Coordinates of C-alpha atoms in Angstrom, one line a residue:
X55 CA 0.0 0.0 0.0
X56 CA 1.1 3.6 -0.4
X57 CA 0.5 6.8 0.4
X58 CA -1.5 7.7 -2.5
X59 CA -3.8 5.0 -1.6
X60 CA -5.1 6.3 2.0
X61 CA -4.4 9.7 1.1
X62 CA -4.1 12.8 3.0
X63 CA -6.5 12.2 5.6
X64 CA -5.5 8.6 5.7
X65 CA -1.9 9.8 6.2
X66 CA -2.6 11.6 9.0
X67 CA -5.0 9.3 10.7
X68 CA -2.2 7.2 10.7
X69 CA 0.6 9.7 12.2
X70 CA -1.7 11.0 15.0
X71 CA -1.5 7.8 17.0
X72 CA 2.3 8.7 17.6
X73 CA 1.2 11.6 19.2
X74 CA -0.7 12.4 22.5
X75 CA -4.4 11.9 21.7
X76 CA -5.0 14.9 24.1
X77 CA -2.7 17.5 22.1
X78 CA -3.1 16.9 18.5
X79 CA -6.9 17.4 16.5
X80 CA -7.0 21.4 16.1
X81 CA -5.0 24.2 13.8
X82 CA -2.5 23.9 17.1
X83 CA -0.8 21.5 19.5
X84 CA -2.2 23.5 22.4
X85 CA 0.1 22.6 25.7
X86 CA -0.2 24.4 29.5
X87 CA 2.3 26.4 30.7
X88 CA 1.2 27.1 33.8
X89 CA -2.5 26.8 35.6
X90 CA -3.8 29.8 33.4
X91 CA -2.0 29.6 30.4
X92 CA -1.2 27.8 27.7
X93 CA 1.5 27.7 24.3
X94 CA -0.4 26.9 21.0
X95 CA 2.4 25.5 18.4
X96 CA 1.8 25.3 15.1
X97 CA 4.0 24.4 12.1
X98 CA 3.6 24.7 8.6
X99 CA 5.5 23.4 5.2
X100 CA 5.8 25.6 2.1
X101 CA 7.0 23.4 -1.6
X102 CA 8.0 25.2 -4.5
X103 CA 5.5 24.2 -7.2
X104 CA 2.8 23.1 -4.8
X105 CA 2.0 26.2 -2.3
X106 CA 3.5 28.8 -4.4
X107 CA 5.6 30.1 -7.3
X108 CA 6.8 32.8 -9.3
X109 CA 4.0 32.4 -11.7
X110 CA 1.4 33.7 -9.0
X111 CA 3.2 35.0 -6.1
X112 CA 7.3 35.7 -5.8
X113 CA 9.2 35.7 -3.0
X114 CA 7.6 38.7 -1.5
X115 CA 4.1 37.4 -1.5
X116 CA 5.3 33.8 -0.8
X117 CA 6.7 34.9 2.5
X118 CA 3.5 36.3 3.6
X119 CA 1.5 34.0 2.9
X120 CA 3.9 31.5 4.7
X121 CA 3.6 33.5 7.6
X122 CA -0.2 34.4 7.3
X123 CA -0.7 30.9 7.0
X124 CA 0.5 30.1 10.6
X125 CA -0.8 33.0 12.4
X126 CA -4.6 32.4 10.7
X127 CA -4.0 28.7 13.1
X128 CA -3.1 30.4 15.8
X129 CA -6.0 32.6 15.5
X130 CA -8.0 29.5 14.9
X131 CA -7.1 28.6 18.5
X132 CA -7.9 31.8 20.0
X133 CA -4.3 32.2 20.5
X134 CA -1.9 35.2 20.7
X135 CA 1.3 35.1 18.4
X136 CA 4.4 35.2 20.3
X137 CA 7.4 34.0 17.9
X138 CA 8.1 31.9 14.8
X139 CA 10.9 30.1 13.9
X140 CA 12.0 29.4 10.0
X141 CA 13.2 26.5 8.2
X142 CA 14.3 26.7 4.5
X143 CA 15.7 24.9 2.0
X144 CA 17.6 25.7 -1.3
X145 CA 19.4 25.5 -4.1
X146 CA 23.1 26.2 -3.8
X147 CA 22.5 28.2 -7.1
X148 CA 19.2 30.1 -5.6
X149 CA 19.3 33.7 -6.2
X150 CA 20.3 35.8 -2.6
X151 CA 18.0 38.8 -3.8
X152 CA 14.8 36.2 -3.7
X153 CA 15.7 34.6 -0.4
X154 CA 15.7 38.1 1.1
X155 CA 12.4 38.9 -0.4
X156 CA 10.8 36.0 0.8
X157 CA 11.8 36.8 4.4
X158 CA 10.8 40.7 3.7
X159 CA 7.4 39.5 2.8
X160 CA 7.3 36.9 6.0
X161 CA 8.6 39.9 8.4
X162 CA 5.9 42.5 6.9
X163 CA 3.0 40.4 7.3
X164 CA 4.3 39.5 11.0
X165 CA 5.5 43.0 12.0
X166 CA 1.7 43.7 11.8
X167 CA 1.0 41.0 15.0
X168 CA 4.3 42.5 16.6
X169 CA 5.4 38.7 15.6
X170 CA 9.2 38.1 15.8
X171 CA 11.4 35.5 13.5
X172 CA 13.6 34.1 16.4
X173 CA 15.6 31.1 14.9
X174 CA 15.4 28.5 12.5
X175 CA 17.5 27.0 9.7
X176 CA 19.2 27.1 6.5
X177 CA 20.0 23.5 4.4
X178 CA 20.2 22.8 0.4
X179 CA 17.6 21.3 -1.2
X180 CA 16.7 20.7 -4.9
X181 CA 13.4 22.2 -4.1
X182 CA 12.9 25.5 -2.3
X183 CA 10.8 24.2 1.1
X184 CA 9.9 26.5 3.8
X185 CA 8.7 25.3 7.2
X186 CA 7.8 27.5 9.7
X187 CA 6.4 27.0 13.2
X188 CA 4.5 30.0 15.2
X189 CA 4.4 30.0 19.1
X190 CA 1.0 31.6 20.3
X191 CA -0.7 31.9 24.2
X192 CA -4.1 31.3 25.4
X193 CA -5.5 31.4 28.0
X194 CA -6.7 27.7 29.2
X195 CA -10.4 28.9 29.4
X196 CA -10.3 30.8 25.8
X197 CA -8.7 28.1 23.9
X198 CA -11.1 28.0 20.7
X199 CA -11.3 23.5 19.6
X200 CA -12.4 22.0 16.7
X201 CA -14.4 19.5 19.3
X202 CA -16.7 21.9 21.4
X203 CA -19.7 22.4 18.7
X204 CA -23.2 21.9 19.6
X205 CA -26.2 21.0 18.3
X206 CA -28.4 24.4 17.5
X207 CA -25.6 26.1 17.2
X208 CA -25.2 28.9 14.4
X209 CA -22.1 28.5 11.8
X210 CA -20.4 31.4 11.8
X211 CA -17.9 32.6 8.1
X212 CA -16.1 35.9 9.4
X213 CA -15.8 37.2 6.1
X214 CA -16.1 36.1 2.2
X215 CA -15.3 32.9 0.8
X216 CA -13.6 31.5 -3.3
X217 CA -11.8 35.5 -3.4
X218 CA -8.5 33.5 -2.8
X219 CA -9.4 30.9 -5.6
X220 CA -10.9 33.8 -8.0
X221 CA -7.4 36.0 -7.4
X222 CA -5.4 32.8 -8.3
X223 CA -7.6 31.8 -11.6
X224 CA -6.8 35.2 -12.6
X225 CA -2.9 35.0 -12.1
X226 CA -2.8 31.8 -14.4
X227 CA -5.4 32.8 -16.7
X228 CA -4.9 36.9 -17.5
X229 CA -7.9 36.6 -20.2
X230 CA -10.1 35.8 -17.7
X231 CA -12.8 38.6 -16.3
X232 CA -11.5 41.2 -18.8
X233 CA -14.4 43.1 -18.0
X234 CA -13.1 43.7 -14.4
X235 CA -12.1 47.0 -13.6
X236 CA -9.0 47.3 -12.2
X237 CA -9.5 47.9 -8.7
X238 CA -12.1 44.7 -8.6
X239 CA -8.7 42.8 -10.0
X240 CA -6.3 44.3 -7.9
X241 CA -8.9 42.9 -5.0
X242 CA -8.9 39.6 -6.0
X243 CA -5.5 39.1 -6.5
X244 CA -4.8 40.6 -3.3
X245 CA -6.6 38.2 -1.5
X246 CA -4.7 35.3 -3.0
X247 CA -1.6 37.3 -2.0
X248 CA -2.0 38.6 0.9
X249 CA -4.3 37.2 3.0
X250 CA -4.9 38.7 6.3
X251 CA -5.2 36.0 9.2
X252 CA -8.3 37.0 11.4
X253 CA -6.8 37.9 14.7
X254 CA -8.8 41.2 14.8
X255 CA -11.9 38.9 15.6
X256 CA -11.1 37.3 18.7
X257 CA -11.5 40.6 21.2
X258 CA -14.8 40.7 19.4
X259 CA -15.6 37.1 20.3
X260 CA -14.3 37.5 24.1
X261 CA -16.6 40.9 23.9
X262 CA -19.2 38.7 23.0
X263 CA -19.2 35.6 25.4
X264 CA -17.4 37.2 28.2
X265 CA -18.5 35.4 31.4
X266 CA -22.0 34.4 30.0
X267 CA -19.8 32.2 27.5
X268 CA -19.2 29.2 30.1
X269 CA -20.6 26.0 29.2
X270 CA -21.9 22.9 31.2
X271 CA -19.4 20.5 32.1
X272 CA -17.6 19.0 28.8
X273 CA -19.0 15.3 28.1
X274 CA -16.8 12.1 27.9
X275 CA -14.3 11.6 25.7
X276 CA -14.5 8.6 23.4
X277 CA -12.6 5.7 24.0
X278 CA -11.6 2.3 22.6
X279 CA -11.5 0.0 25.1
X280 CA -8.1 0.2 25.9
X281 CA -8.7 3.6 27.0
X282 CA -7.2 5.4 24.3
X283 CA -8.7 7.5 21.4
X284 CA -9.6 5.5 18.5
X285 CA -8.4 7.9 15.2
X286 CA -10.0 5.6 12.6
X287 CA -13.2 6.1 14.1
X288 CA -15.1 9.6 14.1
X289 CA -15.6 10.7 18.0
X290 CA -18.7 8.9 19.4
X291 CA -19.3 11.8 21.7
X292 CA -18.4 15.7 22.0
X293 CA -15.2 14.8 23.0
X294 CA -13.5 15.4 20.2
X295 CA -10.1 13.8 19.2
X296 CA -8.5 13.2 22.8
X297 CA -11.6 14.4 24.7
X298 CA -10.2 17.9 25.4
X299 CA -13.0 20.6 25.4
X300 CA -12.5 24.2 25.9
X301 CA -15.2 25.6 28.8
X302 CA -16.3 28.4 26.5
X303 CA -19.2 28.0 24.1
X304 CA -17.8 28.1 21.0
X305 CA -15.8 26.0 18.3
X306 CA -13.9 26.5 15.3
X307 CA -10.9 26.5 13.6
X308 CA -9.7 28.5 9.7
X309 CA -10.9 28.0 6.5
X310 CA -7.6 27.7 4.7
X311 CA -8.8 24.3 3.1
X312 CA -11.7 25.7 2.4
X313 CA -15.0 26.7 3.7
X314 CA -16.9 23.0 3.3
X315 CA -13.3 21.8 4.6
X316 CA -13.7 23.4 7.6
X317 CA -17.3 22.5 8.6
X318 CA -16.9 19.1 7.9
X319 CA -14.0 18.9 9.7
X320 CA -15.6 20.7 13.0
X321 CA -19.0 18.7 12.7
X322 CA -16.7 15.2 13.0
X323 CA -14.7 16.6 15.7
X324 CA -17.4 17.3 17.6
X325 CA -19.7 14.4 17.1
X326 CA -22.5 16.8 15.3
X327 CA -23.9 17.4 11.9
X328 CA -24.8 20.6 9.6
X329 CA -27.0 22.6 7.6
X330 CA -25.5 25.0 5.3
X331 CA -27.6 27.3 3.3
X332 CA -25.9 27.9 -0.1
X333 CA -27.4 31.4 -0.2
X334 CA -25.9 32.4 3.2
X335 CA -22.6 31.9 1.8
X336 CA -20.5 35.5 1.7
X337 CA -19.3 35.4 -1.6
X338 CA -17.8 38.5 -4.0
X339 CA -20.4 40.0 -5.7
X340 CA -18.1 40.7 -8.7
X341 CA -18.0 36.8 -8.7
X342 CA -21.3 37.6 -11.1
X343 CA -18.5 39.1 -13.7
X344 CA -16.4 36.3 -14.2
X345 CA -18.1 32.8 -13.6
X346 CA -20.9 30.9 -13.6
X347 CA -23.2 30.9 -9.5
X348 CA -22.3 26.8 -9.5
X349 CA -18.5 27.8 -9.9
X350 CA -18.9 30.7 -7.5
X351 CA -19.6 28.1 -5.0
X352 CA -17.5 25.6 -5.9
X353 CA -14.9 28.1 -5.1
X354 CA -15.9 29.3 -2.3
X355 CA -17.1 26.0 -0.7
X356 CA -13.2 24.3 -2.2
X357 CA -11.1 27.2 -3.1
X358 CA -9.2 27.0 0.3
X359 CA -7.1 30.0 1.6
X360 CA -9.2 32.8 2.2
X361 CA -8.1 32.2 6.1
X362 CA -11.1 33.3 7.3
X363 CA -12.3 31.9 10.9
X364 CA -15.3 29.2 10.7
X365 CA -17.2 29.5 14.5
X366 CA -20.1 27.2 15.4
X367 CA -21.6 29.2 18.7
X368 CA -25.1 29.5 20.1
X369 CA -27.5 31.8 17.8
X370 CA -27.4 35.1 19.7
X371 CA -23.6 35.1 20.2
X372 CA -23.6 33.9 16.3
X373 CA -26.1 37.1 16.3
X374 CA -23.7 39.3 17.7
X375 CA -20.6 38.6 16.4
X376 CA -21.4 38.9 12.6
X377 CA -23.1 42.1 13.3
X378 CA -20.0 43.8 14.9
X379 CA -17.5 42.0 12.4
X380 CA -19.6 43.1 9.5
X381 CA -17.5 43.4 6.4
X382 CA -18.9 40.1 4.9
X383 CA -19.2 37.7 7.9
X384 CA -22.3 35.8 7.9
X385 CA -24.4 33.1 9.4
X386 CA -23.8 30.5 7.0
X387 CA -26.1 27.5 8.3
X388 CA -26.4 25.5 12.2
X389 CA -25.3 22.0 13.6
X390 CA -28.1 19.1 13.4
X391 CA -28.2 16.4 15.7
X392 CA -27.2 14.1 12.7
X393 CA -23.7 13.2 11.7
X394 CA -24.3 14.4 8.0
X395 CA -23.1 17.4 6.7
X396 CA -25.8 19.1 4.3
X397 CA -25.5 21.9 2.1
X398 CA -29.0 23.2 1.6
X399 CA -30.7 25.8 -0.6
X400 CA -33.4 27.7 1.0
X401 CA -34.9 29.6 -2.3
X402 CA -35.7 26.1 -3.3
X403 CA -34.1 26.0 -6.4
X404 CA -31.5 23.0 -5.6
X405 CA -31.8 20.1 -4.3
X406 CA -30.2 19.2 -0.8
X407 CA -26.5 17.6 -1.2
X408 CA -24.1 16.2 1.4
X409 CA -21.2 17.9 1.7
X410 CA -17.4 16.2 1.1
X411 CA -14.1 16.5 2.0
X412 CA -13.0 14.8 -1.4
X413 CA -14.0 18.2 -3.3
X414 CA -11.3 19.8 -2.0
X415 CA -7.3 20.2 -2.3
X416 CA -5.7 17.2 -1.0
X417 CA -1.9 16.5 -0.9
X418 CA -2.6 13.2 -2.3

């Protein structure tokens, strides 16, 4: 057997059982410091050719998205960035002039989070590979999981979805939306190149639930019966993977795989199902210019890094929160009792369909 035959998710079903079923499961490795406080690590691996290249991005915009990458899973986590340390590996005959553009690009999108580069390290490689791993805090009763959703809770987008995937299409295809004007473009492109990770929305969301956030005791963890977590079986409780459950009412983690990625990937943690509304979804409205409303979706649903923050929390928080973010965040559908994931249409035009993780970009 080999890789290509489990695949990505395969692949990592497989890895997590070398790690502590009580750490790994959410955009972080979440691990406490002290009775309060907590360090959220996350790492991240860049390939030449498969996360970026000259063609769509340079160096410059390369290295911010490398480092918007991490920070949008640290965010995820309701965590505060702290540091980041740097990998890479080149080419003995790589130019100087685009390994200092790559770091200008990392350092300008982290200078914004007061985010430090405080180490790493430098090896050849036939392939220019970048890993990075940020270093976040949260607090232990703010830490945001993938396993906490309920059912009757809202889903929560913080902002619009497929702008990432509509700025890329237009990089490798310059014909397309020629009757764009420049500034809708410019947007677009800009969101596939520097996307900004949503740190700006967790004050908001502490605002929000503030001591009225607390939720009933977690439930039990699922177990096999040797008393460990089973990670080729989904979680037969709201445990999530390893059990751990943050006390606040709310779950959630980024939408850099994608919108439908994300859901799906919260609903399984968690034990629940979903209802999402295809017209809820916050998409461009210059998306009318240059495709068709089934491949609006499709990219916004698949697209994948528009790092935007998915949210599952009760209905008036839900309420609350997308009024004060504004600026495209929406209600885009609520968790079901059931284990499916639906995407629904509420004008009636479509029929119901479940939702997939096999839509989107996999690594194999």
């Amino acid at each position: 057997m080999q890789v290509k035959d489990i695949g990505e998710q395969g692949l990592l079903r497989i890895l997590q059982k070398f790690c502590p079923a009580e750490i790994v499961g959410d955009d972080c490795a979440v691990m406490a410091t002290n009775p309060n406080q907590s360090l959220a690590i996350t790492t991240d691996m860049l390939v030449d050719g498969v996360h970026f290249s000259d063609r769509t991005t340079g160096p410059y915009y390369a290295g911010w998205r490398a480092a918007a990458a991490n920070l949008s899973d640290l965010a995820a986590m309701g965590a505060r960035p702290l540091a980041v340390t740097v990998a890479l590996a080149v080419a003995a005959d790589t130019a100087v002039e685009w390994v200092e553009e790559f770091y200008r690009g990392m350092t300008a999108c982290l200078q914004e989070y007061h985010t430090p580069i405080v180490g790493g390290d430098v090896v050849r490689s036939p392939v220019v590979t970048v890993a990075i791993t940020a270093f976040g805090q949260v607090e232990r009763d703010r830490t945001i999981r993938r396993s906490n959703a309920r059912s009757g809770w809202a889903i929560v987008a913080t902002g619009v979805h497929g702008a990432s995937r509509a700025g890329l299409e237009l990089l490798l295809n310059p014909e397309l939306g020629q009757n764009l004007t420049e500034v809708d473009r410019a947007s677009l492109i800009l969101a596939h190149q520097r996307p900004k990770p949503r740190l700006d929305v967790l004050p908001v969301v502490w605002e929000i639930l503030g001591s009225e956030g607390a939720m009933e005791p977690p439930l039990s963890p699922p177990l096999t019966k040797g008393g460990k977590q089973d990670f080729n079986s989904p979680p037969l409780s709201k445990g999530g993977l390893g059990g751990v459950q943050s006390p606040i009412a709310i779950a959630g983690m980024d939408s850099s795989d994608g919108l439908a990625d994300a859901i799906i990937q919260i609903c399984r943690a968690s034990g629940v199902g979903a209802k999402v509304d295809r017209t809820k979804i916050p998409i461009p409205d210059i998306f009318s210019e240059i495709v068709s409303t089934e491949k609006a979706l499709d990219w916004a649903l698949y697209g994948g890094e528009d790092f935007e923050l998915v949210l599952f929390l009760p209905i008036a928080n839900a309420q609350l929160l997308v009024e004060q973010i504004a600026d495209g965040a929406a209600i885009v559908g609520i968790a079901t009792d059931s284990t499916d994931i639906w995407l629904t249409d509420s004008s009636g035009i479509y029929p119901d369909i479940v939702l997939k993780l096999d839509r989107g970009f996999q690594h194999f």
